[in-house]
Amino acid sequence: MGEPPHHLADRTLEALGLAVAPREDPLVYPGAWPAESGLLDGDRLLPLTRRTFPGRVPVLAVGSNASPAQLRHKMRQYELSSPIPLVKARVTGLEIGVSAHVSALGYVSAAPFRAPGHTRELFLTWLDPAQLAAIDASEGVTRPSGAYDRVVLPSTGFRVEPEPEPDPGDPSDPYDSGDSGGSDGSGGSGGSLDGVHLYVNRHGVLQDGTGTPRVHPGERRLLAQLLAESAGLRKLFGSTPEEFCSRARGDLRLCAEGTRLFAREGRTTASGLEKYVRGQQTGSPGTGESLSPPWR
């Protein structure tokens, strides 16, 4: 791909404030997101001029999969080193909610819910088949008891618009081949992208007490709210966010009990995205059946 001509020291995740993964520190979930589109290449986030990538699958990130540190952690676990493009996109029809399950990684993660007409900025990760299989495994897609399914968003009711392509031929882009065409089967740059994938929680999402899905406010604030609202949750996980993460981390039995408690207390509701799940998404382009998910 070639190196960009400028000095790269200031492009490390450490220098950019993007180096801490939620898998290492659950209370930072969902982790720091980049300020701009970029190419995750090992420990660096490089400039990126293209916005679509033929042969790769566009997957919306609503939680820690938009964190370069989290992506780096997952890719290293599966011994993958190829770069990952992260592209800012304007997304209509979705909002970031709270998954109705407790992860044994020590946090309560994000999950999307349907929000007609609502528009916000999210990141698209463009994944090759091996990377997609790794993320599938990390999300539990390949197991019936896993937390998430991967779905393809329909064009009706949703819009995913990658930010506009910069001037073509920028020599600073290590991914630029002089062809900035759209991905296979998707819309071109400057419009709505078709064939976008999304991870949907099988347990539904948490509601705010009125039946409306609650928005994920960041892990520390979320856990403080949940613990204040539920004596049962405090009995299981302690009274502080720090205690919650410490007790949950690595304890599959306790996390399963916490997930059941959400349901028993009537805290869960549908995300509105369940109807788009069409069975296990384990075939082409991903091959996640062969990968083992960590702590899920």
PDB file of C-alpha atoms in Angstrom:
ATOM      1  CA  MET A   1       0.000   0.000   0.000  1.00  0.00           C
ATOM      2  CA  GLY A   2       2.955   2.301   0.570  1.00  0.00           C
ATOM      3  CA  GLU A   3       3.644   4.730   3.402  1.00  0.00           C
ATOM      4  CA  PRO A   4       2.207   8.235   3.425  1.00  0.00           C
ATOM      5  CA  PRO A   5       4.925  10.847   2.979  1.00  0.00           C
ATOM      6  CA  HIS A   6       4.389  12.653   6.278  1.00  0.00           C
ATOM      7  CA  HIS A   7       5.731  11.764   9.720  1.00  0.00           C
ATOM      8  CA  LEU A   8       3.542   9.173  11.478  1.00  0.00           C
ATOM      9  CA  ALA A   9       4.488   9.569  15.157  1.00  0.00           C
ATOM     10  CA  ASP A  10       1.382  11.658  15.867  1.00  0.00           C
ATOM     11  CA  ARG A  11      -0.873   9.038  14.231  1.00  0.00           C
ATOM     12  CA  THR A  12      -0.413   6.366  16.872  1.00  0.00           C
ATOM     13  CA  LEU A  13      -3.493   5.463  18.901  1.00  0.00           C
ATOM     14  CA  GLU A  14      -1.618   6.522  22.022  1.00  0.00           C
ATOM     15  CA  ALA A  15      -0.885   9.990  20.636  1.00  0.00           C
ATOM     16  CA  LEU A  16      -4.471  10.383  19.424  1.00  0.00           C
ATOM     17  CA  GLY A  17      -5.985   9.392  22.782  1.00  0.00           C
ATOM     18  CA  LEU A  18      -7.526   6.237  21.301  1.00  0.00           C
ATOM     19  CA  ALA A  19      -5.367   3.537  22.887  1.00  0.00           C
ATOM     20  CA  VAL A  20      -7.545   2.181  25.734  1.00  0.00           C
ATOM     21  CA  ALA A  21      -9.812  -0.744  24.843  1.00  0.00           C
ATOM     22  CA  PRO A  22     -13.000  -1.440  26.827  1.00  0.00           C
ATOM     23  CA  ARG A  23     -11.867  -5.062  26.976  1.00  0.00           C
ATOM     24  CA  GLU A  24      -8.983  -3.824  29.125  1.00  0.00           C
ATOM     25  CA  ASP A  25     -10.933  -1.189  31.099  1.00  0.00           C
ATOM     26  CA  PRO A  26     -14.708  -1.875  31.059  1.00  0.00           C
ATOM     27  CA  LEU A  27     -15.657   1.516  32.490  1.00  0.00           C
ATOM     28  CA  VAL A  28     -14.365   3.318  29.387  1.00  0.00           C
ATOM     29  CA  TYR A  29     -16.948   1.493  27.217  1.00  0.00           C
ATOM     30  CA  PRO A  30     -17.654   2.125  24.352  1.00  0.00           C
ATOM     31  CA  GLY A  31     -14.111   3.456  24.140  1.00  0.00           C
ATOM     32  CA  ALA A  32     -12.856   6.567  22.390  1.00  0.00           C
ATOM     33  CA  TRP A  33     -14.053   7.004  18.812  1.00  0.00           C
ATOM     34  CA  PRO A  34     -11.930   8.815  16.205  1.00  0.00           C
ATOM     35  CA  ALA A  35     -12.575  12.437  15.345  1.00  0.00           C
ATOM     36  CA  GLU A  36     -12.470  11.632  11.628  1.00  0.00           C
ATOM     37  CA  SER A  37     -12.457   8.788   9.152  1.00  0.00           C
ATOM     38  CA  GLY A  38      -9.239   6.804   9.151  1.00  0.00           C
ATOM     39  CA  LEU A  39      -7.436   3.577   8.371  1.00  0.00           C
ATOM     40  CA  LEU A  40      -6.630   1.447  11.413  1.00  0.00           C
ATOM     41  CA  ASP A  41      -3.248  -0.090  10.621  1.00  0.00           C
ATOM     42  CA  GLY A  42      -1.794  -1.818  13.669  1.00  0.00           C
ATOM     43  CA  ASP A  43      -1.099   0.840  16.293  1.00  0.00           C
ATOM     44  CA  ARG A  44      -1.802   3.753  13.970  1.00  0.00           C
ATOM     45  CA  LEU A  45      -4.845   5.518  12.573  1.00  0.00           C
ATOM     46  CA  LEU A  46      -3.830   6.827   9.170  1.00  0.00           C
ATOM     47  CA  PRO A  47      -5.523   9.392   6.908  1.00  0.00           C
ATOM     48  CA  LEU A  48      -8.126   7.977   4.561  1.00  0.00           C
ATOM     49  CA  THR A  49      -9.398   9.589   1.362  1.00  0.00           C
ATOM     50  CA  ARG A  50     -11.650   6.822   0.060  1.00  0.00           C
ATOM     51  CA  ARG A  51     -15.042   6.120   1.583  1.00  0.00           C
ATOM     52  CA  THR A  52     -16.086   2.868  -0.137  1.00  0.00           C
ATOM     53  CA  PHE A  53     -14.084  -0.348  -0.553  1.00  0.00           C
ATOM     54  CA  PRO A  54     -14.982  -3.014  -3.130  1.00  0.00           C
ATOM     55  CA  GLY A  55     -14.671  -6.560  -1.800  1.00  0.00           C
ATOM     56  CA  ARG A  56     -15.211  -5.521   1.813  1.00  0.00           C
ATOM     57  CA  VAL A  57     -18.419  -5.577   3.855  1.00  0.00           C
ATOM     58  CA  PRO A  58     -19.716  -2.304   5.369  1.00  0.00           C
ATOM     59  CA  VAL A  59     -20.732  -2.884   9.004  1.00  0.00           C
ATOM     60  CA  LEU A  60     -22.192  -0.115  11.183  1.00  0.00           C
ATOM     61  CA  ALA A  61     -20.582   0.226  14.610  1.00  0.00           C
ATOM     62  CA  VAL A  62     -22.869   1.431  17.411  1.00  0.00           C
ATOM     63  CA  GLY A  63     -20.618   0.570  20.352  1.00  0.00           C
ATOM     64  CA  SER A  64     -17.031  -0.457  20.932  1.00  0.00           C
ATOM     65  CA  ASN A  65     -16.511  -1.643  17.352  1.00  0.00           C
ATOM     66  CA  ALA A  66     -16.019   2.038  16.499  1.00  0.00           C
ATOM     67  CA  SER A  67     -13.139   2.171  18.988  1.00  0.00           C
ATOM     68  CA  PRO A  68      -9.804   1.605  17.218  1.00  0.00           C
ATOM     69  CA  ALA A  69      -8.325   0.160  20.425  1.00  0.00           C
ATOM     70  CA  GLN A  70     -11.150  -2.376  20.715  1.00  0.00           C
ATOM     71  CA  LEU A  71     -10.810  -3.355  17.055  1.00  0.00           C
ATOM     72  CA  ARG A  72      -7.055  -3.730  17.480  1.00  0.00           C
ATOM     73  CA  HIS A  73      -7.618  -5.939  20.531  1.00  0.00           C
ATOM     74  CA  LYS A  74     -10.076  -8.183  18.657  1.00  0.00           C
ATOM     75  CA  MET A  75      -7.895  -8.484  15.561  1.00  0.00           C
ATOM     76  CA  ARG A  76      -4.829  -9.397  17.611  1.00  0.00           C
ATOM     77  CA  GLN A  77      -6.797 -12.109  19.390  1.00  0.00           C
ATOM     78  CA  TYR A  78      -7.402 -13.770  16.037  1.00  0.00           C
ATOM     79  CA  GLU A  79      -3.901 -12.958  14.724  1.00  0.00           C
ATOM     80  CA  LEU A  80      -5.185 -10.665  11.989  1.00  0.00           C
ATOM     81  CA  SER A  81      -3.114  -7.707  10.889  1.00  0.00           C
ATOM     82  CA  SER A  82      -4.695  -6.284   7.727  1.00  0.00           C
ATOM     83  CA  PRO A  83      -5.869  -2.645   7.993  1.00  0.00           C
ATOM     84  CA  ILE A  84      -9.496  -1.685   8.668  1.00  0.00           C
ATOM     85  CA  PRO A  85     -11.084   1.443   7.142  1.00  0.00           C
ATOM     86  CA  LEU A  86     -13.375   3.367   9.501  1.00  0.00           C
ATOM     87  CA  VAL A  87     -15.634   5.815   7.699  1.00  0.00           C
ATOM     88  CA  LYS A  88     -17.930   8.413   9.221  1.00  0.00           C
ATOM     89  CA  ALA A  89     -21.516   8.136   8.050  1.00  0.00           C
ATOM     90  CA  ARG A  90     -24.783   9.966   8.560  1.00  0.00           C
ATOM     91  CA  VAL A  91     -27.322   7.362   9.653  1.00  0.00           C
ATOM     92  CA  THR A  92     -31.097   7.841   9.684  1.00  0.00           C
ATOM     93  CA  GLY A  93     -33.496   5.450  11.407  1.00  0.00           C
ATOM     94  CA  LEU A  94     -31.295   4.157  14.243  1.00  0.00           C
ATOM     95  CA  GLU A  95     -30.198   5.174  17.736  1.00  0.00           C
ATOM     96  CA  ILE A  96     -27.737   3.644  20.208  1.00  0.00           C
ATOM     97  CA  GLY A  97     -29.513   1.801  22.992  1.00  0.00           C
ATOM     98  CA  VAL A  98     -28.481  -0.505  25.822  1.00  0.00           C
ATOM     99  CA  SER A  99     -28.253  -4.243  25.265  1.00  0.00           C
ATOM    100  CA  ALA A 100     -30.460  -6.268  27.604  1.00  0.00           C
ATOM    101  CA  HIS A 101     -27.628  -8.529  28.687  1.00  0.00           C
ATOM    102  CA  VAL A 102     -24.568  -8.353  30.933  1.00  0.00           C
ATOM    103  CA  SER A 103     -21.327  -9.156  29.151  1.00  0.00           C
ATOM    104  CA  ALA A 104     -18.696 -11.256  30.867  1.00  0.00           C
ATOM    105  CA  LEU A 105     -16.216  -8.715  29.543  1.00  0.00           C
ATOM    106  CA  GLY A 106     -17.415  -6.613  32.476  1.00  0.00           C
ATOM    107  CA  TYR A 107     -19.847  -4.141  30.961  1.00  0.00           C
ATOM    108  CA  VAL A 108     -23.388  -3.659  29.663  1.00  0.00           C
ATOM    109  CA  SER A 109     -22.847  -2.985  25.988  1.00  0.00           C
ATOM    110  CA  ALA A 110     -24.626  -0.923  23.362  1.00  0.00           C
ATOM    111  CA  ALA A 111     -27.234  -2.219  20.928  1.00  0.00           C
ATOM    112  CA  PRO A 112     -29.101  -0.385  18.184  1.00  0.00           C
ATOM    113  CA  PHE A 113     -32.818   0.270  18.190  1.00  0.00           C
ATOM    114  CA  ARG A 114     -35.130   1.516  15.471  1.00  0.00           C
ATOM    115  CA  ALA A 115     -35.717   5.268  15.678  1.00  0.00           C
ATOM    116  CA  PRO A 116     -37.749   6.423  12.650  1.00  0.00           C
ATOM    117  CA  GLY A 117     -36.586   9.753  11.286  1.00  0.00           C
ATOM    118  CA  HIS A 118     -33.767  10.116  13.822  1.00  0.00           C
ATOM    119  CA  THR A 119     -30.371  11.020  12.338  1.00  0.00           C
ATOM    120  CA  ARG A 120     -26.961  10.728  13.958  1.00  0.00           C
ATOM    121  CA  GLU A 121     -23.329  10.122  13.073  1.00  0.00           C
ATOM    122  CA  LEU A 122     -21.871   6.625  13.315  1.00  0.00           C
ATOM    123  CA  PHE A 123     -18.860   4.813  11.887  1.00  0.00           C
ATOM    124  CA  LEU A 124     -18.814   2.206   9.152  1.00  0.00           C
ATOM    125  CA  THR A 125     -16.141  -0.458   9.475  1.00  0.00           C
ATOM    126  CA  TRP A 126     -15.232  -2.001   6.123  1.00  0.00           C
ATOM    127  CA  LEU A 127     -14.259  -5.610   6.867  1.00  0.00           C
ATOM    128  CA  ASP A 128     -12.623  -8.298   4.776  1.00  0.00           C
ATOM    129  CA  PRO A 129     -13.912 -11.894   5.200  1.00  0.00           C
ATOM    130  CA  ALA A 130     -11.432 -12.832   7.952  1.00  0.00           C
ATOM    131  CA  GLN A 131     -12.100  -9.624   9.898  1.00  0.00           C
ATOM    132  CA  LEU A 132     -15.862 -10.099   9.553  1.00  0.00           C
ATOM    133  CA  ALA A 133     -15.571 -13.653  10.868  1.00  0.00           C
ATOM    134  CA  ALA A 134     -13.584 -12.405  13.871  1.00  0.00           C
ATOM    135  CA  ILE A 135     -16.129  -9.697  14.718  1.00  0.00           C
ATOM    136  CA  ASP A 136     -18.981 -12.178  14.241  1.00  0.00           C
ATOM    137  CA  ALA A 137     -17.329 -14.506  16.737  1.00  0.00           C
ATOM    138  CA  SER A 138     -16.695 -11.700  19.215  1.00  0.00           C
ATOM    139  CA  GLU A 139     -20.379 -10.719  19.075  1.00  0.00           C
ATOM    140  CA  GLY A 140     -21.626 -14.287  19.489  1.00  0.00           C
ATOM    141  CA  VAL A 141     -23.237 -14.431  16.046  1.00  0.00           C
ATOM    142  CA  THR A 142     -21.982 -17.952  15.424  1.00  0.00           C
ATOM    143  CA  ARG A 143     -23.631 -19.441  18.526  1.00  0.00           C
ATOM    144  CA  PRO A 144     -27.355 -19.790  19.251  1.00  0.00           C
ATOM    145  CA  SER A 145     -26.712 -18.531  22.796  1.00  0.00           C
ATOM    146  CA  GLY A 146     -24.626 -15.564  21.629  1.00  0.00           C
ATOM    147  CA  ALA A 147     -25.743 -12.015  22.319  1.00  0.00           C
ATOM    148  CA  TYR A 148     -26.021 -10.699  18.758  1.00  0.00           C
ATOM    149  CA  ASP A 149     -27.157 -11.547  15.249  1.00  0.00           C
ATOM    150  CA  ARG A 150     -25.841  -9.769  12.179  1.00  0.00           C
ATOM    151  CA  VAL A 151     -28.512  -8.379   9.868  1.00  0.00           C
ATOM    152  CA  VAL A 152     -28.576  -6.465   6.608  1.00  0.00           C
ATOM    153  CA  LEU A 153     -30.427  -3.174   6.909  1.00  0.00           C
ATOM    154  CA  PRO A 154     -33.154  -2.709   4.303  1.00  0.00           C
ATOM    155  CA  SER A 155     -33.198   0.488   2.291  1.00  0.00           C
ATOM    156  CA  THR A 156     -36.773   1.216   3.390  1.00  0.00           C
ATOM    157  CA  GLY A 157     -36.798   3.217   6.631  1.00  0.00           C
ATOM    158  CA  PHE A 158     -33.027   3.565   6.924  1.00  0.00           C
ATOM    159  CA  ARG A 159     -30.332   5.647   5.267  1.00  0.00           C
ATOM    160  CA  VAL A 160     -26.591   5.261   5.655  1.00  0.00           C
ATOM    161  CA  GLU A 161     -24.691   8.048   3.922  1.00  0.00           C
ATOM    162  CA  PRO A 162     -20.880   7.889   4.080  1.00  0.00           C
ATOM    163  CA  GLU A 163     -19.292  11.310   4.262  1.00  0.00           C
ATOM    164  CA  PRO A 164     -18.313  12.688   0.841  1.00  0.00           C
ATOM    165  CA  GLU A 165     -15.199  11.477  -0.917  1.00  0.00           C
ATOM    166  CA  PRO A 166     -12.255  13.902  -0.626  1.00  0.00           C
ATOM    167  CA  ASP A 167     -10.343  14.935  -3.710  1.00  0.00           C
ATOM    168  CA  PRO A 168      -9.201  11.774  -5.542  1.00  0.00           C
ATOM    169  CA  GLY A 169      -5.586  10.781  -5.780  1.00  0.00           C
ATOM    170  CA  ASP A 170      -4.454  12.181  -2.425  1.00  0.00           C
ATOM    171  CA  PRO A 171      -0.937  10.720  -2.000  1.00  0.00           C
ATOM    172  CA  SER A 172      -1.367  10.613   1.780  1.00  0.00           C
ATOM    173  CA  ASP A 173      -3.925   7.797   1.532  1.00  0.00           C
ATOM    174  CA  PRO A 174      -2.222   4.394   1.741  1.00  0.00           C
ATOM    175  CA  TYR A 175      -5.436   2.754   0.523  1.00  0.00           C
ATOM    176  CA  ASP A 176      -5.847   4.905  -2.595  1.00  0.00           C
ATOM    177  CA  SER A 177      -5.565   2.964  -5.837  1.00  0.00           C
ATOM    178  CA  GLY A 178      -7.007   5.690  -8.022  1.00  0.00           C
ATOM    179  CA  ASP A 179     -10.447   4.019  -8.055  1.00  0.00           C
ATOM    180  CA  SER A 180     -13.002   5.471  -5.660  1.00  0.00           C
ATOM    181  CA  GLY A 181     -16.021   3.582  -6.943  1.00  0.00           C
ATOM    182  CA  GLY A 182     -18.728   2.223  -4.662  1.00  0.00           C
ATOM    183  CA  SER A 183     -18.625  -1.204  -3.052  1.00  0.00           C
ATOM    184  CA  ASP A 184     -20.097  -4.183  -4.859  1.00  0.00           C
ATOM    185  CA  GLY A 185     -23.906  -4.040  -4.702  1.00  0.00           C
ATOM    186  CA  SER A 186     -23.990  -0.730  -2.867  1.00  0.00           C
ATOM    187  CA  GLY A 187     -24.709   2.855  -3.672  1.00  0.00           C
ATOM    188  CA  GLY A 188     -21.854   5.102  -4.754  1.00  0.00           C
ATOM    189  CA  SER A 189     -20.290   7.874  -2.711  1.00  0.00           C
ATOM    190  CA  GLY A 190     -22.423  10.882  -1.946  1.00  0.00           C
ATOM    191  CA  GLY A 191     -25.650   8.912  -1.537  1.00  0.00           C
ATOM    192  CA  SER A 192     -27.221   6.239   0.599  1.00  0.00           C
ATOM    193  CA  LEU A 193     -25.226   3.021   0.856  1.00  0.00           C
ATOM    194  CA  ASP A 194     -27.000  -0.298   0.297  1.00  0.00           C
ATOM    195  CA  GLY A 195     -26.075  -3.648   1.838  1.00  0.00           C
ATOM    196  CA  VAL A 196     -25.001  -2.260   5.217  1.00  0.00           C
ATOM    197  CA  HIS A 197     -24.711  -4.822   8.019  1.00  0.00           C
ATOM    198  CA  LEU A 198     -25.586  -4.272  11.677  1.00  0.00           C
ATOM    199  CA  TYR A 199     -25.357  -6.303  14.900  1.00  0.00           C
ATOM    200  CA  VAL A 200     -28.757  -6.628  16.621  1.00  0.00           C
ATOM    201  CA  ASN A 201     -29.078  -7.870  20.188  1.00  0.00           C
ATOM    202  CA  ARG A 202     -31.006 -11.117  20.569  1.00  0.00           C
ATOM    203  CA  HIS A 203     -32.130 -10.144  24.103  1.00  0.00           C
ATOM    204  CA  GLY A 204     -33.651  -6.831  23.016  1.00  0.00           C
ATOM    205  CA  VAL A 205     -32.714  -3.543  24.657  1.00  0.00           C
ATOM    206  CA  LEU A 206     -33.310  -1.928  28.029  1.00  0.00           C
ATOM    207  CA  GLN A 207     -36.193   0.520  28.348  1.00  0.00           C
ATOM    208  CA  ASP A 208     -36.263   3.776  30.304  1.00  0.00           C
ATOM    209  CA  GLY A 209     -39.260   3.013  32.536  1.00  0.00           C
ATOM    210  CA  THR A 210     -41.831   4.260  30.021  1.00  0.00           C
ATOM    211  CA  GLY A 211     -41.381   1.406  27.557  1.00  0.00           C
ATOM    212  CA  THR A 212     -39.127   3.506  25.327  1.00  0.00           C
ATOM    213  CA  PRO A 213     -35.631   2.153  24.637  1.00  0.00           C
ATOM    214  CA  ARG A 214     -33.084   3.982  26.763  1.00  0.00           C
ATOM    215  CA  VAL A 215     -30.063   5.583  25.130  1.00  0.00           C
ATOM    216  CA  HIS A 216     -26.608   4.393  26.174  1.00  0.00           C
ATOM    217  CA  PRO A 217     -24.989   7.326  28.051  1.00  0.00           C
ATOM    218  CA  GLY A 218     -21.529   5.794  28.535  1.00  0.00           C
ATOM    219  CA  GLU A 219     -20.681   2.921  30.847  1.00  0.00           C
ATOM    220  CA  ARG A 220     -19.971   4.602  34.175  1.00  0.00           C
ATOM    221  CA  ARG A 221     -23.112   6.719  34.040  1.00  0.00           C
ATOM    222  CA  LEU A 222     -25.211   3.793  32.790  1.00  0.00           C
ATOM    223  CA  LEU A 223     -24.110   1.432  35.557  1.00  0.00           C
ATOM    224  CA  ALA A 224     -24.675   4.092  38.207  1.00  0.00           C
ATOM    225  CA  GLN A 225     -28.230   4.557  36.905  1.00  0.00           C
ATOM    226  CA  LEU A 226     -29.000   0.837  36.686  1.00  0.00           C
ATOM    227  CA  LEU A 227     -27.661   0.102  40.160  1.00  0.00           C
ATOM    228  CA  ALA A 228     -29.612   2.988  41.683  1.00  0.00           C
ATOM    229  CA  GLU A 229     -32.813   1.654  40.099  1.00  0.00           C
ATOM    230  CA  SER A 230     -32.529  -2.001  41.138  1.00  0.00           C
ATOM    231  CA  ALA A 231     -31.897  -3.565  44.539  1.00  0.00           C
ATOM    232  CA  GLY A 232     -31.666  -6.934  42.799  1.00  0.00           C
ATOM    233  CA  LEU A 233     -28.875  -5.696  40.575  1.00  0.00           C
ATOM    234  CA  ARG A 234     -27.011  -4.262  43.578  1.00  0.00           C
ATOM    235  CA  LYS A 235     -27.291  -7.622  45.344  1.00  0.00           C
ATOM    236  CA  LEU A 236     -25.649  -9.344  42.388  1.00  0.00           C
ATOM    237  CA  PHE A 237     -23.058  -6.779  41.337  1.00  0.00           C
ATOM    238  CA  GLY A 238     -22.455  -4.384  44.241  1.00  0.00           C
ATOM    239  CA  SER A 239     -23.359  -0.742  44.642  1.00  0.00           C
ATOM    240  CA  THR A 240     -20.813   1.031  42.421  1.00  0.00           C
ATOM    241  CA  PRO A 241     -19.837   0.846  38.740  1.00  0.00           C
ATOM    242  CA  GLU A 242     -16.375  -0.356  39.794  1.00  0.00           C
ATOM    243  CA  GLU A 243     -17.862  -3.240  41.791  1.00  0.00           C
ATOM    244  CA  PHE A 244     -20.179  -4.117  38.937  1.00  0.00           C
ATOM    245  CA  CYS A 245     -17.342  -4.431  36.426  1.00  0.00           C
ATOM    246  CA  SER A 246     -15.127  -6.348  38.839  1.00  0.00           C
ATOM    247  CA  ARG A 247     -17.819  -8.898  39.689  1.00  0.00           C
ATOM    248  CA  ALA A 248     -19.136  -9.293  36.149  1.00  0.00           C
ATOM    249  CA  ARG A 249     -15.779  -9.703  34.433  1.00  0.00           C
ATOM    250  CA  GLY A 250     -15.227 -13.352  33.568  1.00  0.00           C
ATOM    251  CA  ASP A 251     -18.174 -14.675  35.606  1.00  0.00           C
ATOM    252  CA  LEU A 252     -20.492 -16.262  33.048  1.00  0.00           C
ATOM    253  CA  ARG A 253     -22.941 -17.537  35.665  1.00  0.00           C
ATOM    254  CA  LEU A 254     -23.339 -14.148  37.330  1.00  0.00           C
ATOM    255  CA  CYS A 255     -23.701 -12.350  34.009  1.00  0.00           C
ATOM    256  CA  ALA A 256     -26.390 -14.799  32.908  1.00  0.00           C
ATOM    257  CA  GLU A 257     -28.255 -14.154  36.165  1.00  0.00           C
ATOM    258  CA  GLY A 258     -27.984 -10.405  35.581  1.00  0.00           C
ATOM    259  CA  THR A 259     -29.404 -10.836  32.093  1.00  0.00           C
ATOM    260  CA  ARG A 260     -32.323 -12.844  33.462  1.00  0.00           C
ATOM    261  CA  LEU A 261     -32.892 -10.187  36.125  1.00  0.00           C
ATOM    262  CA  PHE A 262     -33.329  -7.506  33.454  1.00  0.00           C
ATOM    263  CA  ALA A 263     -36.146  -9.596  31.982  1.00  0.00           C
ATOM    264  CA  ARG A 264     -37.737 -10.471  35.346  1.00  0.00           C
ATOM    265  CA  GLU A 265     -37.844  -6.833  36.377  1.00  0.00           C
ATOM    266  CA  GLY A 266     -39.516  -5.838  33.119  1.00  0.00           C
ATOM    267  CA  ARG A 267     -36.584  -3.735  32.009  1.00  0.00           C
ATOM    268  CA  THR A 268     -36.375  -5.126  28.477  1.00  0.00           C
ATOM    269  CA  THR A 269     -38.173  -4.149  25.302  1.00  0.00           C
ATOM    270  CA  ALA A 270     -37.865  -4.931  21.606  1.00  0.00           C
ATOM    271  CA  SER A 271     -35.369  -2.990  19.533  1.00  0.00           C
ATOM    272  CA  GLY A 272     -37.694  -2.901  16.529  1.00  0.00           C
ATOM    273  CA  LEU A 273     -34.969  -4.557  14.454  1.00  0.00           C
ATOM    274  CA  GLU A 274     -35.801  -8.184  15.225  1.00  0.00           C
ATOM    275  CA  LYS A 275     -37.806  -8.630  12.035  1.00  0.00           C
ATOM    276  CA  TYR A 276     -34.679  -8.113   9.951  1.00  0.00           C
ATOM    277  CA  VAL A 277     -32.883 -11.109  11.466  1.00  0.00           C
ATOM    278  CA  ARG A 278     -32.831 -13.872   8.891  1.00  0.00           C
ATOM    279  CA  GLY A 279     -31.176 -16.720  10.783  1.00  0.00           C
ATOM    280  CA  GLN A 280     -27.499 -17.083  11.582  1.00  0.00           C
ATOM    281  CA  GLN A 281     -25.272 -14.870   9.439  1.00  0.00           C
ATOM    282  CA  THR A 282     -22.401 -17.338   9.391  1.00  0.00           C
ATOM    283  CA  GLY A 283     -21.864 -17.974   5.691  1.00  0.00           C
ATOM    284  CA  SER A 284     -20.298 -15.811   3.016  1.00  0.00           C
ATOM    285  CA  PRO A 285     -18.763 -13.299   3.422  1.00  0.00           C
ATOM    286  CA  GLY A 286     -17.926 -14.333   7.012  1.00  0.00           C
ATOM    287  CA  THR A 287     -16.801 -17.771   8.140  1.00  0.00           C
ATOM    288  CA  GLY A 288     -17.183 -17.306  11.877  1.00  0.00           C
ATOM    289  CA  GLU A 289     -18.150 -20.905  12.650  1.00  0.00           C
ATOM    290  CA  SER A 290     -14.503 -21.783  13.170  1.00  0.00           C
ATOM    291  CA  LEU A 291     -13.736 -19.016  15.646  1.00  0.00           C
ATOM    292  CA  SER A 292     -14.334 -19.126  19.382  1.00  0.00           C
ATOM    293  CA  PRO A 293     -15.866 -16.025  21.014  1.00  0.00           C
ATOM    294  CA  PRO A 294     -14.166 -14.785  24.199  1.00  0.00           C
ATOM    295  CA  TRP A 295     -16.306 -14.830  27.352  1.00  0.00           C
ATOM    296  CA  ARG A 296     -19.574 -14.662  25.456  1.00  0.00           C
TER     297      ARG A 296
END
